[in-house]
Amino acid sequence: MTTNHKMIARDVSVFYGDKKAIDSVSIDVDMENVTAFIGPSGCGKSTFLRTLNRMNDTISIARVEGTIELDGEDIYASGMDVVQLRARVGMVFQKPNPFPKSIYENVAYGPRIHGLAAGKPEMDQVVEKSLRRAGLWDEVKDRLQDSGTALSGGQQQRLCIARAIAVDPEVILMDEPCSALDPIATAKIEELIHELRGRYAIVIVTHNMQQAARVSQRTAFFHLGTLVEYGETSEIFTNPRQEKTKDYITGRYG
Amino acid sequence: MTELAAMTPVPTAPKRIPTDWKSDLMQRRIRKRYASERRFRFIGLAAVSLSVAFLAFLLITMIGNGARGFTQTDIRLPVNFAQTSLMLDPTALTGPNAEAALAAANIQGATEEAAVAAFGPDGADYISDGAWLSVRAAIRKDPAILGKTVDIAVPASTHIDIAAKNGADPEIRAAYQKLEATGRLSTGFNLNFLTGSNSNDPTLVGIWGAFKGSLLTMIVTLLLAFPIGVLAALYLEEYAPRNRWTDLIEVSINNLAAVPSIIFGLLGLAVFLNVMHLPRSAALVGGLTLALMTMPVIVIAGRNAIKSVPPSIRDAALGIGASPVQVVFHHVLPLALPGILTGTIIGMARALGETAPLLMIGMRAFIPAPPAGITDPATVLPVQIYLWADEVSRGFVEKTSAAIIVLLVFLLSMNGLAIYLRNKFEQRW
């Protein structure tokens, strides 16, 4: 296995009770590439994404088999600290979910609980840096004490990205981050993903194929809980090897 | 072929008959709809008016009766200490044995003599049985009055007090008018009612003892039921695995909330008094018993409030690496607190108005002094109301209503505080 793979998943299966939701998926996530997961609704792409930072642990009937490594370390090993894992593998959700607190508090919360900033001046810096990276600083710098929930949907989602960035993660998982946003806000998020690429390994789940084509370098196509095809985005969209992939991206079903 | 095709009738869609929105049937349906709308509105309004009328009736009768309970008729009793049989040396009252000297002197007899001297043979019936307490206080304040003739304001007897408030039989009214003519009667605010405790004589009773008992009991209840209830709700909602045991616990808690309160009184009697030997009729035991009763209410309300916190907030916090405890205490609890406080208000209001379980643990005793602490014998407002309502003397009627007013004011201020706290903590998302 080559060393530039940030995360390596091998033969990962997920069960909800007796139902198998994911069947033996193997995928590598790179530092320099944005990886997109596409596929029809219910194909398991979000479920698989949530195994990468063990968010499925919160569902009591969910069970994961196979191995997932972060920097060569098995994240499902018994010695793994889930809290630290989630700080290293951040997540942005489908619906913007800022805390009902001030903009400043939203961003500062992560660094505070992980002790990443000593003192107020340092915290101010972390907050500013995170908001700048999320492209939100200029819009909110004069009203950091306003409630995060008072922002528009697109701004809320960028606030959530800033919140994820603030704890300095290595991987950022995005679960359909634009599905609740209008086209202008979507464009801003996509632009942001471009800028964040390289600094963080980014995995994005989307049901919008154009979006996958625009933002990602590598694309994985899921169907009915299996990984059908995984490769260069340009390859998948122009020259898919599998018939199913071709049918999906040409809009035959999904 | 073409001929055949021409002969086959082209299948046409059945002709659409436009709905006649103006037909009689339609009109009738519309009228019926409006009528049912009006009927529903009328019934709703009638229900609201009825409850408002009941409430108004309750408040008007309570305040009408109770307001008189806050006033007391006093008689300025002329006491000529030189002529009474009181054997008391003013110099004895400055020394260290002052209290003993006061206790030994027959002040009660002297007061009655003074009343007879001033108002005729029935004089002693005009003043309260406790009138001598005012005389004693006057002597204690200024021993120099011994040997002089002074006017001392003493509470009038119940009969005179009621007559002063327009509600006595003719015989007593005559006596009242005679007294009135002397210009020695005055009706004023009854401070003793707010500062005193229970007594056999309605002119001397006070509500402070029961009020303080209620306050101490509520503090014990809140300190126990709130933290235990909230922690139980948090554990059941956030941590407990979903299995048969948690189902069983849930059912038990729901049943517990519906158990008649007297059962809790029996439980308190058996456990706190008979097994643990805690002091009888104390605020501590009352608070413990009421906490048992309040806890299920707080747990149920707390669980509902915690359930209504959107899961996206939990995801958000977990997603940046908050531990489960941090998620609960930084996010879930603050957002659920308004709902939890609402449940606590309901539970505490119920506990404050509770009588039955407290009777079981002996809080119906005659307590003539306010409790100094939670282990002292005490009574509470509803029990005090119950006891006074049972009294024979007519003077207790207005005192009972006055006590009800005090209880309602206590309840309202407690709820007001809780609503203030709830609004303060309320956050929108």
XYZ file of C-alpha atoms in Angstrom:
683
model
C 0.000 0.000 0.000
C 1.330 3.328 -0.944
C 1.916 5.905 1.729
C 0.024 8.799 0.146
C -3.280 7.135 0.915
C -4.721 9.002 3.874
C -7.476 6.514 4.558
C -7.658 2.938 3.380
C -10.891 0.938 3.617
C -10.739 -2.789 2.946
C -13.747 -5.118 2.589
C -15.991 -2.874 4.655
C -19.483 -4.208 5.259
C -22.119 -2.446 7.345
C -25.144 -4.140 8.853
C -28.251 -2.537 10.302
C -29.494 -5.392 12.425
C -29.748 -8.292 9.955
C -29.877 -6.055 6.897
C -26.643 -5.631 5.005
C -26.394 -1.983 3.954
C -22.845 -2.017 2.582
C -21.254 -5.070 1.016
C -17.502 -5.399 1.034
C -16.356 -1.979 -0.123
C -12.670 -1.141 -0.554
C -11.624 2.441 -1.197
C -8.553 4.667 -0.731
C -8.793 8.339 0.098
C -5.927 10.591 -0.970
C -4.629 13.772 0.524
C -4.322 15.654 -2.755
C -7.603 14.582 -4.318
C -11.238 15.316 -3.636
C -13.109 12.031 -3.628
C -16.780 12.028 -4.582
C -19.291 9.290 -3.757
C -22.201 9.176 -6.177
C -25.120 6.844 -6.617
C -28.899 6.661 -6.426
C -30.737 7.277 -3.144
C -30.360 4.508 -0.618
C -27.259 3.059 -2.278
C -25.250 3.332 0.955
C -22.913 6.184 0.052
C -23.822 8.205 3.166
C -23.676 5.114 5.344
C -20.194 4.357 4.066
C -19.109 7.966 4.617
C -20.256 7.764 8.218
C -18.120 4.683 8.835
C -15.024 6.771 8.073
C -15.338 8.732 11.344
C -17.424 6.166 13.191
C -20.566 8.312 13.284
C -22.440 5.042 12.807
C -21.521 4.227 16.396
C -24.443 6.404 17.482
C -26.852 3.963 15.839
C -27.034 1.066 18.249
C -28.033 -1.592 15.689
C -25.291 -0.680 13.199
C -22.323 -3.065 12.942
C -19.209 -2.632 10.819
C -16.955 -5.382 9.430
C -13.650 -5.046 7.590
C -10.857 -2.588 8.276
C -10.536 1.148 7.839
C -7.127 2.708 8.421
C -6.245 6.313 9.011
C -2.488 6.813 8.454
C -2.058 3.060 8.843
C -3.955 2.936 12.129
C -7.110 0.821 12.325
C -9.885 3.178 13.430
C -12.090 0.291 14.575
C -9.340 -1.117 16.804
C -10.246 -1.283 20.472
C -7.554 1.190 21.484
C -8.860 3.890 19.129
C -10.261 6.969 20.843
C -13.420 7.831 18.937
C -13.500 11.402 20.193
C -10.004 12.078 18.887
C -10.770 10.271 15.641
C -13.691 12.591 14.987
C -11.495 15.583 15.641
C -9.046 14.273 13.025
C -11.810 13.283 10.593
C -14.256 16.171 10.605
C -17.740 16.125 9.165
C -20.114 18.532 7.430
C -23.738 17.457 7.308
C -26.489 17.579 4.746
C -28.558 20.171 6.570
C -26.603 23.116 7.981
C -26.615 22.548 11.737
C -24.876 25.399 13.544
C -25.213 25.409 17.318
C -27.797 27.904 18.603
C -24.933 30.038 19.858
C -22.958 32.988 18.530
C -20.914 32.687 15.335
C -17.748 33.018 17.387
C -18.830 30.285 19.815
C -19.722 27.951 16.960
C -16.170 28.066 15.628
C -14.456 28.273 19.018
C -16.300 25.291 20.496
C -14.156 22.588 18.877
C -10.757 24.132 19.693
C -11.960 24.798 23.236
C -12.994 21.227 24.051
C -9.794 19.879 22.510
C -7.626 22.521 24.179
C -6.189 23.720 20.870
C -5.979 27.390 21.794
C -4.524 28.862 24.966
C -6.115 32.124 25.931
C -8.454 34.515 24.228
C -6.037 36.117 21.703
C -5.028 32.735 20.348
C -8.660 31.653 20.146
C -9.493 34.868 18.272
C -6.794 33.934 15.768
C -8.082 30.398 15.339
C -11.622 31.681 14.803
C -10.498 34.276 12.261
C -8.289 31.805 10.388
C -11.069 29.201 10.232
C -13.677 31.698 9.078
C -11.273 33.069 6.462
C -10.572 29.580 5.115
C -14.297 28.931 4.957
C -14.694 32.178 3.017
C -17.047 33.612 5.578
C -14.853 36.089 7.440
C -15.669 39.191 5.400
C -19.383 38.586 5.740
C -19.463 38.044 9.506
C -16.411 39.822 10.949
C -18.553 42.675 12.304
C -21.158 40.449 13.912
C -19.305 37.553 15.465
C -21.569 37.710 18.510
C -24.750 37.266 16.467
C -26.439 33.877 16.575
C -25.132 31.366 14.063
C -28.679 30.333 13.255
C -29.503 33.867 12.061
C -27.275 33.444 8.973
C -28.586 32.397 5.566
C -28.511 28.717 4.627
C -25.328 29.002 2.545
C -23.594 31.043 5.225
C -24.658 28.512 7.857
C -23.127 25.708 5.824
C -19.852 27.633 5.446
C -19.989 28.280 9.207
C -20.268 24.512 9.700
C -17.240 24.049 7.447
C -15.353 26.690 9.463
C -16.357 24.841 12.618
C -14.980 21.595 11.193
C -11.760 23.282 10.037
C -11.206 24.950 13.422
C -10.123 21.704 15.089
C -7.511 21.270 12.326
C -8.696 17.924 10.951
C -6.812 15.821 8.418
C -9.869 14.569 6.578
C -13.167 16.378 5.988
C -16.240 14.312 5.186
C -19.097 16.175 3.504
C -22.497 14.518 3.362
C -24.417 16.195 0.516
C -23.356 19.617 1.795
C -25.231 21.541 -0.909
C -28.516 19.669 -1.075
C -30.300 22.286 1.042
C -28.728 25.282 -0.713
C -29.571 27.468 -3.706
C -27.287 27.502 -6.794
C -25.321 30.604 -5.733
C -24.593 29.232 -2.270
C -23.739 25.889 -3.896
C -21.232 27.597 -6.183
C -19.571 29.228 -3.172
C -19.260 25.890 -1.356
C -17.810 24.240 -4.455
C -15.302 27.068 -4.814
C -14.414 26.554 -1.182
C -13.866 22.831 -1.723
C -11.393 23.707 -4.484
C -9.482 25.981 -2.141
C -9.438 23.454 0.692
C -8.138 20.686 -1.546
C -4.595 19.631 -0.772
C -4.730 20.988 2.770
C -7.267 18.361 3.807
C -8.302 15.054 2.343
C -11.894 15.707 1.280
C -14.624 13.153 0.717
C -17.942 14.440 -0.577
C -21.193 12.568 -1.005
C -23.430 14.067 -3.656
C -26.434 13.046 -5.666
C -25.635 15.777 -8.161
C -23.431 14.272 -10.859
C -22.421 17.637 -12.298
C -21.210 18.600 -8.863
C -19.144 15.431 -8.598
C -17.683 16.190 -12.011
C -16.893 19.777 -11.053
C -15.318 19.324 -7.635
C -13.733 15.897 -7.527
C -10.691 14.217 -8.966
C -11.749 10.728 -8.059
C -15.265 9.322 -8.076
C -16.789 6.218 -6.547
C -20.118 4.958 -7.859
C -22.238 3.035 -5.367
C -25.240 0.942 -6.197
C -27.352 -1.166 -3.822
C -24.666 -1.197 -1.152
C -21.820 -2.218 -3.411
C -19.030 -0.202 -4.933
C -19.556 -0.548 -8.667
C -16.719 1.516 -9.969
C -13.979 3.708 -8.510
C -11.491 5.755 -10.516
C -10.466 9.086 -11.982
C -13.488 11.365 -12.231
C -12.739 12.127 -15.873
C -12.596 8.399 -16.633
C -15.856 7.618 -14.837
C -17.781 10.338 -16.598
C -16.359 9.955 -20.080
C -15.410 6.330 -20.305
C -17.054 4.186 -17.615
C -16.001 0.591 -17.612
C -19.181 -0.763 -16.078
C -22.518 -0.807 -17.849
C -24.329 0.184 -14.624
C -22.167 3.274 -14.179
C -22.811 4.296 -17.747
C -26.570 3.868 -17.321
C -26.532 5.962 -14.167
C -24.448 8.856 -15.421
C -26.427 9.042 -18.643
C -29.594 9.302 -16.567
C -31.077 5.908 -17.448
C -32.036 5.400 -13.756
C -31.392 6.833 -10.331
C -57.100 -0.917 -44.803
C -57.704 2.777 -44.844
C -61.411 2.188 -45.276
C -61.477 -0.079 -42.283
C -59.614 2.430 -40.215
C -62.101 5.095 -41.123
C -64.980 2.909 -40.054
C -63.597 2.136 -36.609
C -64.977 4.803 -34.281
C -62.215 6.927 -32.818
C -62.309 6.370 -29.069
C -63.124 9.741 -27.534
C -62.655 10.671 -23.910
C -65.958 10.765 -21.986
C -67.304 14.284 -22.104
C -66.328 16.222 -19.013
C -69.335 17.520 -17.119
C -68.284 20.770 -15.401
C -68.952 20.871 -11.671
C -71.879 23.120 -10.905
C -70.518 25.156 -8.022
C -73.771 27.079 -7.797
C -76.135 24.123 -7.460
C -78.509 23.839 -4.511
C -76.624 20.857 -3.202
C -73.399 22.834 -3.168
C -75.051 25.831 -1.528
C -76.481 23.630 1.148
C -73.068 22.072 1.751
C -71.505 25.531 2.086
C -74.185 26.656 4.546
C -73.646 23.499 6.562
C -69.915 24.149 6.668
C -70.394 27.694 7.897
C -72.908 26.528 10.480
C -70.555 23.900 11.870
C -67.782 26.495 11.955
C -69.991 28.861 13.974
C -71.151 26.065 16.222
C -67.608 24.998 16.997
C -66.534 28.562 17.710
C -69.517 29.064 20.017
C -68.819 25.860 21.974
C -65.172 26.805 22.364
C -66.057 30.274 23.537
C -68.623 28.883 25.953
C -66.022 26.499 27.407
C -63.533 29.323 27.886
C -66.177 31.620 29.409
C -67.269 28.917 31.810
C -63.752 28.333 33.090
C -63.134 32.083 33.352
C -66.380 32.414 35.300
C -65.359 29.661 37.715
C -61.972 31.253 38.199
C -63.508 34.680 38.732
C -65.988 33.258 41.222
C -63.179 31.551 43.143
C -61.019 34.655 43.194
C -63.842 37.003 44.136
C -65.102 34.857 47.026
C -61.577 34.163 48.233
C -60.473 37.766 48.095
C -63.836 38.953 49.454
C -63.577 36.685 52.486
C -59.842 36.634 52.749
C -59.253 40.380 52.634
C -61.030 40.639 55.986
C -58.675 38.036 57.355
C -55.822 40.464 56.901
C -57.452 43.081 59.142
C -58.058 42.970 62.859
C -60.124 45.133 65.176
C -58.221 46.553 68.133
C -59.553 48.056 71.325
C -57.649 50.784 73.093
C -58.071 49.364 76.573
C -57.574 51.835 79.410
C -55.588 50.030 82.090
C -55.226 51.615 85.472
C -52.413 49.576 86.876
C -52.796 51.176 90.306
C -56.303 49.757 90.657
C -55.718 46.262 89.277
C -54.699 43.316 91.344
C -51.400 43.145 89.516
C -48.556 42.745 91.974
C -45.555 43.771 90.020
C -42.721 45.946 91.125
C -41.317 48.068 88.271
C -37.820 47.725 89.706
C -38.069 43.934 89.414
C -38.456 44.325 85.660
C -35.083 45.940 85.126
C -33.107 43.208 86.838
C -32.033 39.832 85.465
C -35.182 38.144 86.740
C -37.486 40.296 84.639
C -38.950 37.405 82.649
C -39.588 35.334 85.735
C -41.316 38.250 87.422
C -43.488 38.792 84.326
C -44.364 35.144 84.143
C -45.345 34.994 87.792
C -47.595 38.062 87.655
C -51.258 37.523 86.833
C -51.346 39.842 83.840
C -54.241 37.947 82.292
C -56.441 38.559 85.321
C -55.425 42.198 85.491
C -56.298 42.682 81.810
C -59.715 41.179 82.281
C -60.309 43.374 85.341
C -59.368 46.405 83.311
C -61.813 45.366 80.563
C -64.627 44.883 83.071
C -63.801 48.240 84.631
C -63.880 49.973 81.282
C -66.799 48.263 79.481
C -69.015 46.806 82.183
C -69.612 43.234 83.350
C -69.283 41.786 79.826
C -66.035 43.627 79.219
C -63.886 40.529 79.426
C -65.775 39.042 76.468
C -64.984 42.022 74.282
C -61.267 41.512 74.320
C -59.411 38.614 72.806
C -58.223 35.756 74.998
C -54.746 36.807 74.007
C -55.212 40.467 74.885
C -52.997 40.087 77.933
C -50.067 39.310 75.615
C -50.279 42.885 74.300
C -50.420 44.189 77.873
C -47.387 42.137 78.816
C -45.510 43.438 75.779
C -46.376 46.988 76.791
C -45.100 46.420 80.324
C -41.937 44.820 79.079
C -41.332 47.768 76.794
C -41.823 50.372 79.457
C -42.078 49.172 83.092
C -42.752 52.743 84.142
C -46.403 52.410 83.090
C -47.044 50.285 86.153
C -48.799 52.546 88.621
C -50.208 54.799 85.930
C -53.305 54.678 83.757
C -52.471 54.044 80.125
C -54.297 53.053 76.943
C -53.021 49.791 75.477
C -54.213 48.567 72.080
C -55.345 44.956 72.475
C -57.038 42.709 69.899
C -60.808 42.605 70.157
C -62.532 39.271 70.640
C -63.736 37.309 67.646
C -67.340 38.431 68.191
C -66.447 42.101 68.168
C -64.094 41.595 65.249
C -66.834 39.965 63.185
C -69.335 42.636 64.209
C -66.871 45.296 63.104
C -66.805 43.569 59.723
C -70.637 43.563 59.502
C -71.498 40.014 60.228
C -72.785 39.234 63.703
C -76.085 38.517 65.460
C -78.052 41.462 66.952
C -76.960 40.921 70.543
C -73.293 41.250 69.665
C -73.982 44.094 67.274
C -75.452 46.002 70.224
C -72.312 45.413 72.257
C -70.240 46.435 69.266
C -72.182 49.668 68.813
C -71.737 50.468 72.479
C -67.991 49.968 72.133
C -67.921 51.901 68.898
C -69.536 54.826 70.676
C -66.649 54.989 73.121
C -64.356 55.674 70.175
C -61.928 53.038 71.371
C -62.277 50.699 68.389
C -60.040 50.760 65.367
C -59.668 48.282 62.520
C -56.270 48.058 60.910
C -53.903 45.790 59.047
C -53.233 42.593 60.969
C -49.466 42.337 60.925
C -49.649 39.455 63.383
C -51.320 37.345 60.696
C -48.227 37.557 58.513
C -45.682 37.118 61.305
C -47.388 34.762 63.749
C -48.098 31.048 63.845
C -51.026 28.831 64.632
C -53.117 29.485 67.698
C -56.402 28.350 69.239
C -57.750 31.882 69.096
C -58.572 33.160 65.611
C -57.671 36.714 66.595
C -54.121 35.594 67.331
C -53.374 33.169 64.488
C -50.678 33.813 61.943
C -49.665 32.191 58.677
C -45.910 32.649 58.911
C -45.304 29.293 60.602
C -47.096 27.378 57.857
C -45.546 29.570 55.149
C -42.055 28.876 56.420
C -42.907 25.181 56.717
C -44.029 25.157 53.087
C -40.911 27.037 52.018
C -38.558 24.602 53.788
C -40.484 21.591 52.468
C -40.348 22.941 48.906
C -36.606 23.591 49.177
C -35.999 19.998 50.298
C -38.257 18.711 47.501
C -36.581 20.820 44.816
C -33.049 19.996 45.939
C -33.812 16.274 45.741
C -36.315 15.917 42.913
C -34.760 18.313 40.382
C -31.208 16.937 40.135
C -32.269 13.300 40.500
C -35.125 13.727 38.024
C -32.994 15.519 35.429
C -30.108 13.065 35.726
C -32.480 10.113 35.456
C -34.092 11.641 32.366
C -30.688 12.301 30.790
C -29.473 8.791 31.488
C -32.623 7.159 30.156
C -32.655 9.283 26.993
C -28.962 9.521 26.165
C -27.219 6.521 27.649
C -29.529 3.673 28.542
C -29.577 0.855 26.011
C -33.013 0.171 24.587
C -34.040 -3.154 26.066
C -36.636 -4.787 28.250
C -35.199 -3.292 31.426
C -35.420 0.290 30.217
C -38.956 -0.393 28.994
C -39.809 -1.699 32.447
C -38.298 1.372 34.091
C -40.200 3.646 31.727
C -43.508 1.956 32.497
C -42.779 2.119 36.234
C -42.011 5.831 36.084
C -45.189 6.554 34.147
C -47.186 4.569 36.690
C -45.456 6.292 39.582
C -46.589 9.671 38.242
C -50.178 8.477 38.410
C -50.090 6.944 41.905
C -52.484 8.700 44.343
C -50.521 10.988 46.607
C -51.732 9.409 49.846
C -49.871 6.234 48.862
C -46.676 8.270 48.821
C -47.626 9.451 52.309
C -47.876 5.855 53.485
C -44.545 5.096 51.845
C -42.981 8.108 53.575
C -44.452 6.991 56.893
C -43.122 3.458 56.485
C -39.673 4.315 55.175
C -38.662 7.702 56.553
C -40.342 7.501 59.951
C -40.562 3.819 60.840
C -37.359 2.554 59.244
C -35.064 5.569 59.109
C -36.474 7.203 62.271
C -36.349 10.727 60.918
C -38.128 13.360 63.044
C -41.902 13.222 62.810
C -43.851 16.054 61.136
C -40.648 17.760 60.017
C -40.124 19.636 56.763
C -37.315 17.189 55.951
C -39.649 14.197 55.860
C -42.346 16.204 54.088
C -39.826 17.279 51.463
C -38.547 13.718 51.001
C -42.075 12.380 50.574
C -43.068 15.102 48.128
C -39.783 14.600 46.229
C -40.795 10.973 45.621
C -44.022 12.282 44.175
C -42.480 15.070 42.077
C -39.597 13.090 40.622
C -41.593 11.041 38.077
C -43.217 14.220 36.768
C -39.788 15.809 36.245
C -38.410 12.640 34.646
C -41.289 12.415 32.159
C -41.189 16.122 31.260
C -37.394 16.004 31.103
C -37.350 13.038 28.750
C -39.810 14.729 26.420
C -37.756 17.925 26.443
C -34.550 16.001 25.749
C -36.235 14.050 22.963
C -37.284 17.280 21.275
C -33.703 18.531 20.947
C -32.964 18.071 17.224
C -30.591 15.166 16.539
C -28.663 17.382 14.127
C -27.265 19.271 17.125
C -25.970 16.019 18.616
C -24.453 15.075 15.239
C -22.822 18.487 14.942
C -21.175 18.199 18.323
C -20.134 14.556 17.872
C -18.816 15.431 14.408
C -16.199 17.795 15.772
C -15.146 15.354 18.438
C -17.224 16.215 21.481
C -17.457 13.339 23.952
C -20.948 12.067 24.842
C -20.822 13.868 28.191
C -19.842 17.108 26.472
C -22.656 16.685 23.978
C -25.129 16.242 26.826
C -23.967 19.057 29.070
C -22.905 21.618 26.456
C -25.739 21.180 23.978
C -28.594 18.866 24.874
C -29.206 19.998 28.445
C -29.158 23.770 27.750
C -31.595 23.287 24.874
C -33.853 21.000 26.914
C -33.758 23.136 30.058
C -36.820 25.293 29.277
C -38.926 22.158 28.838
C -37.467 20.578 31.955
C -38.238 23.720 33.946
C -41.838 23.670 32.717
C -42.185 20.114 34.002
C -40.575 21.119 37.270
C -43.062 23.970 37.710
C -45.961 21.564 37.244
C -44.473 19.047 39.656
C -43.597 21.620 42.296
C -46.974 23.338 42.049
C -48.615 19.979 42.644
C -46.307 19.309 45.595
C -47.007 22.724 47.107
C -50.744 22.101 47.063
C -50.475 18.572 48.452
C -52.119 17.727 51.777
C -52.817 14.012 51.942
C -49.275 12.586 52.081
C -48.251 15.174 54.661
C -51.126 14.184 56.937
C -49.735 10.649 56.906
C -46.329 11.745 58.173
C -47.759 13.840 60.974
C -47.552 17.352 59.558
C -51.073 18.071 60.778
C -49.937 18.690 64.333
C -50.695 21.946 66.131
C -47.491 23.923 65.654
C -47.561 27.222 67.575
C -44.063 28.366 66.527
C -42.434 28.626 63.104
C -39.886 25.861 62.404
C -36.287 26.943 62.835
C -34.914 24.270 60.511
C -35.893 21.335 58.369
C -35.906 18.923 61.307
C -38.244 21.013 63.483
C -41.928 20.179 63.675
C -43.685 22.140 60.972
C -46.882 22.343 59.030
C -47.507 23.570 55.501
C -49.996 25.993 53.978
C -52.513 23.509 52.547
C -52.541 21.510 55.780
C -52.970 24.722 57.755
C -55.910 25.648 55.527
C -57.383 22.196 56.077
C -56.989 22.519 59.838
C -58.482 26.000 60.016
C -61.384 25.024 57.794
C -62.137 22.358 60.379
C -62.230 24.821 63.300
C -65.508 25.643 64.991
C -64.923 29.305 65.805
C -66.350 31.679 63.225
C -63.199 33.786 63.262
C -61.397 31.040 61.377
C -63.585 31.402 58.271
C -61.882 34.563 57.087
C -58.487 33.325 58.276
C -58.926 30.227 56.115
C -59.633 32.386 53.069
C -56.706 34.634 53.912
C -54.438 31.580 54.139
C -55.698 30.462 50.727
C -54.743 33.864 49.334
C -51.267 33.485 50.826
C -50.976 30.002 49.276
C -52.068 31.304 45.870
C -49.595 34.197 46.057
C -46.832 31.730 46.975
C -47.802 29.528 44.039
C -47.943 32.440 41.611
C -44.581 33.848 42.666
C -42.986 30.395 42.427
C -44.393 29.921 38.917
C -43.416 33.466 37.978
C -39.831 32.779 38.981
C -39.764 29.549 37.004
C -41.224 31.222 33.902
C -38.641 33.988 34.205
C -35.848 31.403 34.405
C -37.308 29.465 31.482
C -37.445 32.535 29.255
C -33.931 33.433 30.274
C -32.595 30.045 29.189
C -34.728 29.716 26.088
C -32.620 29.579 22.924
C -33.900 29.433 19.407
C -32.488 27.373 16.605
